[in-house]
């Protein structure tokens, strides 16, 4: 505010008013409250700050996206059969992660990091440290499961449970959050079908998993597509977000087809396990 006046008295009054405004402003800033506008300034927690930094960097990446649908009827049936022999059968996410890792063995380029400061080279990793986005009480957190290529589906489930519990309790450590190589985000658990996922820098590929729906589809009968009798199948949308500086669409589509084949035919996945 501007205060105009003549004489020492008016100048002193103006100084006192300014001091009071400065004190009030400082108190409001400390409290995070703007009384004039009726709003609260919220300081981001560490998880939110990390997300802001990563997503700001990701906006510099030339993304390409595509979405496909996977038929999970057979793997869902396998899970039902496992309930007869296991007290707690592995979740669908555990199957998704293991089959994803199996497909990566044929397409290792997706399991890479790219540093924009080092043009025309990227780091390709042997270990599949798959980042899993978890919706926690403190916001989105992105720990990763280490060496998925060496884990059984039950091992993956155990690690998933540990990470989720640690995330909800705010106990994820630096080891849990570092060295991820590729990301899967299961937004389907929140009721969403299709997404356009944004890459988690410095990774070059992220996959968004949608909600499973029972939908009518034509299926193969005796080696032929029966187009007369649609049947209900468990259909899930899968959305890819990729760094076009390193990956091309054809490579990612082929990877997606390989992953899809493993999930739609669980027996194919069994013979690839080590």
Tab-separated table of C-alpha atoms in Angstrom:
chain	number	residue	atom	x	y	z
A	1	UNK	CA	0.000	0.000	0.000
A	2	UNK	CA	1.105	3.587	-0.619
A	3	UNK	CA	0.758	6.212	2.141
A	4	UNK	CA	1.068	9.921	1.268
A	5	UNK	CA	1.349	12.722	3.896
A	6	UNK	CA	3.292	15.725	5.059
A	7	UNK	CA	5.048	16.280	8.330
A	8	UNK	CA	6.790	13.996	10.785
A	9	UNK	CA	3.538	12.818	12.367
A	10	UNK	CA	2.106	11.432	9.180
A	11	UNK	CA	5.477	9.866	8.216
A	12	UNK	CA	5.668	8.095	11.584
A	13	UNK	CA	2.115	6.797	11.195
A	14	UNK	CA	2.969	5.510	7.726
A	15	UNK	CA	6.062	3.709	9.067
A	16	UNK	CA	4.060	2.045	11.844
A	17	UNK	CA	1.396	0.892	9.389
A	18	UNK	CA	4.068	-0.580	7.102
A	19	UNK	CA	5.671	-2.411	10.040
A	20	UNK	CA	2.337	-3.934	11.041
A	21	UNK	CA	1.715	-5.035	7.443
A	22	UNK	CA	5.166	-6.637	7.266
A	23	UNK	CA	4.634	-8.501	10.546
A	24	UNK	CA	1.173	-9.687	9.457
A	25	UNK	CA	2.539	-10.776	6.075
A	26	UNK	CA	5.372	-12.717	7.724
A	27	UNK	CA	2.986	-14.449	10.126
A	28	UNK	CA	0.682	-15.412	7.266
A	29	UNK	CA	3.612	-16.771	5.287
A	30	UNK	CA	4.714	-18.938	8.213
A	31	UNK	CA	1.202	-20.255	8.667
A	32	UNK	CA	0.770	-20.737	4.932
A	33	UNK	CA	-2.445	-18.687	5.048
A	34	UNK	CA	-3.395	-15.731	2.870
A	35	UNK	CA	-6.152	-13.978	4.828
A	36	UNK	CA	-7.087	-11.615	2.002
A	37	UNK	CA	-7.707	-14.368	-0.526
A	38	UNK	CA	-8.931	-17.039	1.890
A	39	UNK	CA	-6.482	-19.718	0.770
A	40	UNK	CA	-3.812	-21.942	2.255
A	41	UNK	CA	-0.331	-22.338	0.797
A	42	UNK	CA	0.616	-26.027	1.066
A	43	UNK	CA	4.244	-27.066	1.206
A	44	UNK	CA	4.940	-30.219	-0.798
A	45	UNK	CA	6.227	-33.285	1.013
A	46	UNK	CA	9.316	-35.150	-0.189
A	47	UNK	CA	7.313	-37.571	-2.350
A	48	UNK	CA	5.463	-34.726	-4.060
A	49	UNK	CA	8.676	-32.806	-4.641
A	50	UNK	CA	10.224	-35.861	-6.262
A	51	UNK	CA	7.197	-36.278	-8.526
A	52	UNK	CA	7.309	-32.601	-9.520
A	53	UNK	CA	10.992	-32.807	-10.415
A	54	UNK	CA	10.592	-36.004	-12.416
A	55	UNK	CA	7.475	-34.903	-14.285
A	56	UNK	CA	8.998	-31.518	-15.138
A	57	UNK	CA	11.980	-33.294	-16.677
A	58	UNK	CA	9.660	-35.714	-18.467
A	59	UNK	CA	7.982	-32.856	-20.339
A	60	UNK	CA	11.192	-32.469	-22.340
A	61	UNK	CA	10.870	-36.034	-23.658
A	62	UNK	CA	9.297	-36.645	-27.095
A	63	UNK	CA	6.772	-39.284	-26.021
A	64	UNK	CA	4.839	-41.636	-28.220
A	65	UNK	CA	1.839	-43.556	-26.903
A	66	UNK	CA	-0.291	-46.465	-27.965
A	67	UNK	CA	-2.892	-48.676	-26.300
A	68	UNK	CA	-3.699	-52.349	-26.792
A	69	UNK	CA	-6.044	-54.760	-25.059
A	70	UNK	CA	-5.043	-58.032	-23.421
A	71	UNK	CA	-7.374	-60.965	-22.786
A	72	UNK	CA	-6.654	-62.134	-19.226
A	73	UNK	CA	-9.330	-64.825	-19.069
A	74	UNK	CA	-6.851	-67.703	-19.007
A	75	UNK	CA	-4.495	-66.230	-16.427
A	76	UNK	CA	-7.505	-65.338	-14.247
A	77	UNK	CA	-8.604	-68.969	-14.482
A	78	UNK	CA	-5.096	-70.073	-13.463
A	79	UNK	CA	-5.315	-67.868	-10.375
A	80	UNK	CA	-8.616	-69.521	-9.446
A	81	UNK	CA	-7.006	-72.953	-9.735
A	82	UNK	CA	-4.120	-71.854	-7.516
A	83	UNK	CA	-6.578	-70.932	-4.765
A	84	UNK	CA	-7.150	-74.647	-4.272
A	85	UNK	CA	-3.507	-75.263	-3.350
A	86	UNK	CA	-2.298	-71.923	-1.985
A	87	UNK	CA	-3.602	-70.123	1.087
A	88	UNK	CA	-2.892	-66.807	-0.634
A	89	UNK	CA	-2.500	-67.076	-4.414
A	90	UNK	CA	-0.404	-64.421	-6.162
A	91	UNK	CA	-2.240	-61.346	-7.386
A	92	UNK	CA	-2.780	-60.543	-11.024
A	93	UNK	CA	-0.124	-57.831	-10.669
A	94	UNK	CA	2.468	-60.478	-9.797
A	95	UNK	CA	1.625	-62.345	-13.017
A	96	UNK	CA	1.817	-59.086	-14.970
A	97	UNK	CA	5.260	-58.294	-13.595
A	98	UNK	CA	6.719	-61.753	-14.208
A	99	UNK	CA	5.380	-62.032	-17.756
A	100	UNK	CA	6.592	-58.468	-18.402
A	101	UNK	CA	10.082	-59.480	-17.310
A	102	UNK	CA	9.977	-62.604	-19.493
A	103	UNK	CA	9.117	-60.469	-22.521
A	104	UNK	CA	11.926	-58.033	-21.699
A	105	UNK	CA	14.439	-60.843	-22.164
A	106	UNK	CA	13.695	-60.673	-25.894
A	107	UNK	CA	13.531	-56.851	-25.997
A	108	UNK	CA	16.226	-55.635	-23.574
A	109	UNK	CA	16.377	-52.164	-25.131
A	110	UNK	CA	13.199	-51.187	-23.258
A	111	UNK	CA	15.030	-51.797	-19.988
A	112	UNK	CA	17.248	-48.742	-20.403
A	113	UNK	CA	18.041	-45.237	-19.174
A	114	UNK	CA	18.699	-42.194	-21.362
A	115	UNK	CA	20.595	-39.094	-20.280
A	116	UNK	CA	19.846	-36.111	-22.522
A	117	UNK	CA	23.258	-34.663	-21.651
A	118	UNK	CA	24.910	-37.663	-23.324
A	119	UNK	CA	23.459	-37.729	-26.805
A	120	UNK	CA	23.566	-40.802	-29.013
A	121	UNK	CA	24.083	-43.309	-26.189
A	122	UNK	CA	21.957	-44.996	-23.541
A	123	UNK	CA	22.460	-47.439	-20.662
A	124	UNK	CA	20.887	-50.868	-21.093
A	125	UNK	CA	20.474	-52.949	-17.931
A	126	UNK	CA	20.622	-56.699	-17.402
A	127	UNK	CA	18.597	-56.656	-14.180
A	128	UNK	CA	14.879	-55.936	-14.390
A	129	UNK	CA	14.276	-53.504	-11.519
A	130	UNK	CA	10.630	-52.837	-12.274
A	131	UNK	CA	9.192	-49.660	-10.789
A	132	UNK	CA	5.631	-49.980	-9.492
A	133	UNK	CA	3.618	-46.819	-8.887
A	134	UNK	CA	1.803	-47.017	-5.522
A	135	UNK	CA	-0.947	-44.684	-4.358
A	136	UNK	CA	-0.035	-44.029	-0.712
A	137	UNK	CA	-1.444	-41.780	1.981
A	138	UNK	CA	1.336	-39.304	1.223
A	139	UNK	CA	0.779	-39.342	-2.533
A	140	UNK	CA	2.244	-41.263	-5.449
A	141	UNK	CA	5.380	-43.242	-4.620
A	142	UNK	CA	7.497	-45.222	-7.052
A	143	UNK	CA	9.562	-47.997	-5.440
A	144	UNK	CA	10.891	-50.861	-7.511
A	145	UNK	CA	11.194	-54.624	-7.259
A	146	UNK	CA	14.794	-55.643	-7.848
A	147	UNK	CA	15.916	-58.432	-10.213
A	148	UNK	CA	12.450	-59.559	-11.257
A	149	UNK	CA	14.021	-61.794	-13.908
A	150	UNK	CA	15.367	-63.985	-11.076
A	151	UNK	CA	12.217	-64.054	-8.936
A	152	UNK	CA	9.338	-66.493	-8.902
A	153	UNK	CA	5.782	-65.197	-9.057
A	154	UNK	CA	5.411	-65.920	-5.335
A	155	UNK	CA	8.637	-64.012	-4.604
A	156	UNK	CA	7.278	-61.051	-6.575
A	157	UNK	CA	4.047	-61.126	-4.566
A	158	UNK	CA	5.997	-61.106	-1.294
A	159	UNK	CA	7.974	-58.077	-2.412
A	160	UNK	CA	4.850	-56.294	-3.650
A	161	UNK	CA	3.215	-56.756	-0.242
A	162	UNK	CA	6.306	-55.450	1.544
A	163	UNK	CA	6.549	-52.335	-0.643
A	164	UNK	CA	2.850	-51.527	-0.288
A	165	UNK	CA	2.979	-51.834	3.495
A	166	UNK	CA	6.132	-49.708	3.673
A	167	UNK	CA	4.581	-47.085	1.376
A	168	UNK	CA	1.443	-46.755	3.505
A	169	UNK	CA	3.546	-46.474	6.657
A	170	UNK	CA	5.935	-43.959	5.072
A	171	UNK	CA	8.867	-46.340	5.566
A	172	UNK	CA	10.206	-46.717	2.033
A	173	UNK	CA	13.983	-46.409	2.059
A	174	UNK	CA	16.440	-45.061	-0.537
A	175	UNK	CA	17.175	-48.601	-1.713
A	176	UNK	CA	13.485	-49.173	-2.465
A	177	UNK	CA	13.206	-45.967	-4.483
A	178	UNK	CA	16.468	-46.024	-6.441
A	179	UNK	CA	17.807	-47.879	-9.491
A	180	UNK	CA	14.474	-48.639	-11.182
A	181	UNK	CA	14.864	-49.490	-14.873
A	182	UNK	CA	11.301	-49.588	-16.278
A	183	UNK	CA	7.862	-48.778	-14.848
A	184	UNK	CA	4.390	-50.309	-14.579
A	185	UNK	CA	1.554	-48.184	-13.184
A	186	UNK	CA	-1.639	-50.036	-12.270
A	187	UNK	CA	-4.252	-47.282	-12.564
A	188	UNK	CA	-6.940	-49.899	-13.066
A	189	UNK	CA	-7.115	-50.376	-9.313
A	190	UNK	CA	-8.613	-46.866	-9.164
A	191	UNK	CA	-11.254	-47.637	-11.782
A	192	UNK	CA	-9.613	-46.165	-14.909
A	193	UNK	CA	-9.438	-47.993	-18.233
A	194	UNK	CA	-7.049	-46.057	-20.513
A	195	UNK	CA	-4.249	-43.587	-19.750
A	196	UNK	CA	-1.389	-41.718	-21.445
A	197	UNK	CA	1.426	-42.449	-18.979
A	198	UNK	CA	4.368	-40.081	-18.599
A	199	UNK	CA	7.878	-41.544	-18.448
A	200	UNK	CA	9.662	-41.705	-15.101
A	201	UNK	CA	13.020	-40.092	-15.943
A	202	UNK	CA	15.644	-41.413	-16.736
A	203	UNK	CA	13.704	-44.530	-17.784
A	204	UNK	CA	12.517	-44.737	-21.390
A	205	UNK	CA	9.310	-46.769	-21.072
A	206	UNK	CA	6.272	-46.812	-18.798
A	207	UNK	CA	3.149	-48.963	-19.017
A	208	UNK	CA	-0.255	-48.010	-17.626
A	209	UNK	CA	-2.506	-50.933	-16.675
A	210	UNK	CA	-6.259	-50.356	-16.911
A	211	UNK	CA	-9.211	-51.885	-15.109
A	212	UNK	CA	-10.354	-55.341	-16.216
A	213	UNK	CA	-13.823	-55.502	-17.776
A	214	UNK	CA	-15.974	-58.450	-18.794
A	215	UNK	CA	-16.592	-57.760	-22.488
A	216	UNK	CA	-18.000	-59.816	-25.397
A	217	UNK	CA	-15.335	-61.014	-27.830
A	218	UNK	CA	-15.107	-63.527	-30.674
A	219	UNK	CA	-12.728	-66.387	-29.860
A	220	UNK	CA	-10.928	-69.170	-31.667
A	221	UNK	CA	-12.795	-72.497	-31.789
A	222	UNK	CA	-11.034	-75.542	-33.260
A	223	UNK	CA	-8.409	-73.289	-34.805
A	224	UNK	CA	-10.916	-70.916	-36.429
A	225	UNK	CA	-12.361	-67.602	-35.340
A	226	UNK	CA	-16.011	-68.093	-34.406
A	227	UNK	CA	-17.714	-64.859	-35.481
A	228	UNK	CA	-21.209	-66.075	-34.672
A	229	UNK	CA	-21.078	-66.498	-30.900
A	230	UNK	CA	-19.287	-63.802	-28.900
A	231	UNK	CA	-18.378	-64.806	-25.347
A	232	UNK	CA	-17.530	-62.769	-22.286
A	233	UNK	CA	-13.788	-62.376	-21.739
A	234	UNK	CA	-11.732	-60.530	-19.131
A	235	UNK	CA	-10.279	-57.618	-21.123
A	236	UNK	CA	-7.629	-55.198	-19.859
A	237	UNK	CA	-6.315	-52.093	-21.636
A	238	UNK	CA	-2.543	-51.602	-21.654
A	239	UNK	CA	-1.146	-48.150	-22.481
A	240	UNK	CA	2.505	-47.547	-23.355
A	241	UNK	CA	4.428	-44.281	-23.003
A	242	UNK	CA	7.871	-44.369	-24.649
A	243	UNK	CA	10.873	-42.140	-25.316
A	244	UNK	CA	11.046	-41.696	-29.091
A	245	UNK	CA	14.694	-40.641	-28.888
A	246	UNK	CA	15.608	-44.260	-28.116
A	247	UNK	CA	12.621	-46.458	-28.961
A	248	UNK	CA	10.685	-46.850	-32.177
A	249	UNK	CA	7.051	-47.845	-32.396
A	250	UNK	CA	7.632	-51.155	-34.169
A	251	UNK	CA	9.959	-52.436	-31.435
A	252	UNK	CA	7.531	-51.544	-28.651
A	253	UNK	CA	4.576	-53.083	-30.502
A	254	UNK	CA	6.533	-56.331	-30.948
A	255	UNK	CA	7.376	-56.291	-27.255
A	256	UNK	CA	3.703	-55.714	-26.439
A	257	UNK	CA	2.702	-58.646	-28.630
A	258	UNK	CA	5.217	-60.896	-26.866
A	259	UNK	CA	3.975	-59.835	-23.430
A	260	UNK	CA	0.379	-60.265	-24.557
A	261	UNK	CA	1.086	-63.791	-25.810
A	262	UNK	CA	2.606	-64.814	-22.467
A	263	UNK	CA	-0.367	-63.508	-20.478
A	264	UNK	CA	-3.034	-64.873	-22.788
A	265	UNK	CA	-1.307	-68.275	-22.860
A	266	UNK	CA	0.153	-68.839	-19.371
A	267	UNK	CA	1.666	-72.158	-20.455
A	268	UNK	CA	3.957	-70.186	-22.788
A	269	UNK	CA	5.223	-68.242	-19.797
A	270	UNK	CA	5.905	-71.404	-17.824
A	271	UNK	CA	8.351	-72.728	-20.404
A	272	UNK	CA	10.319	-69.442	-20.370
A	273	UNK	CA	10.817	-69.432	-16.588
A	274	UNK	CA	14.281	-70.177	-15.268
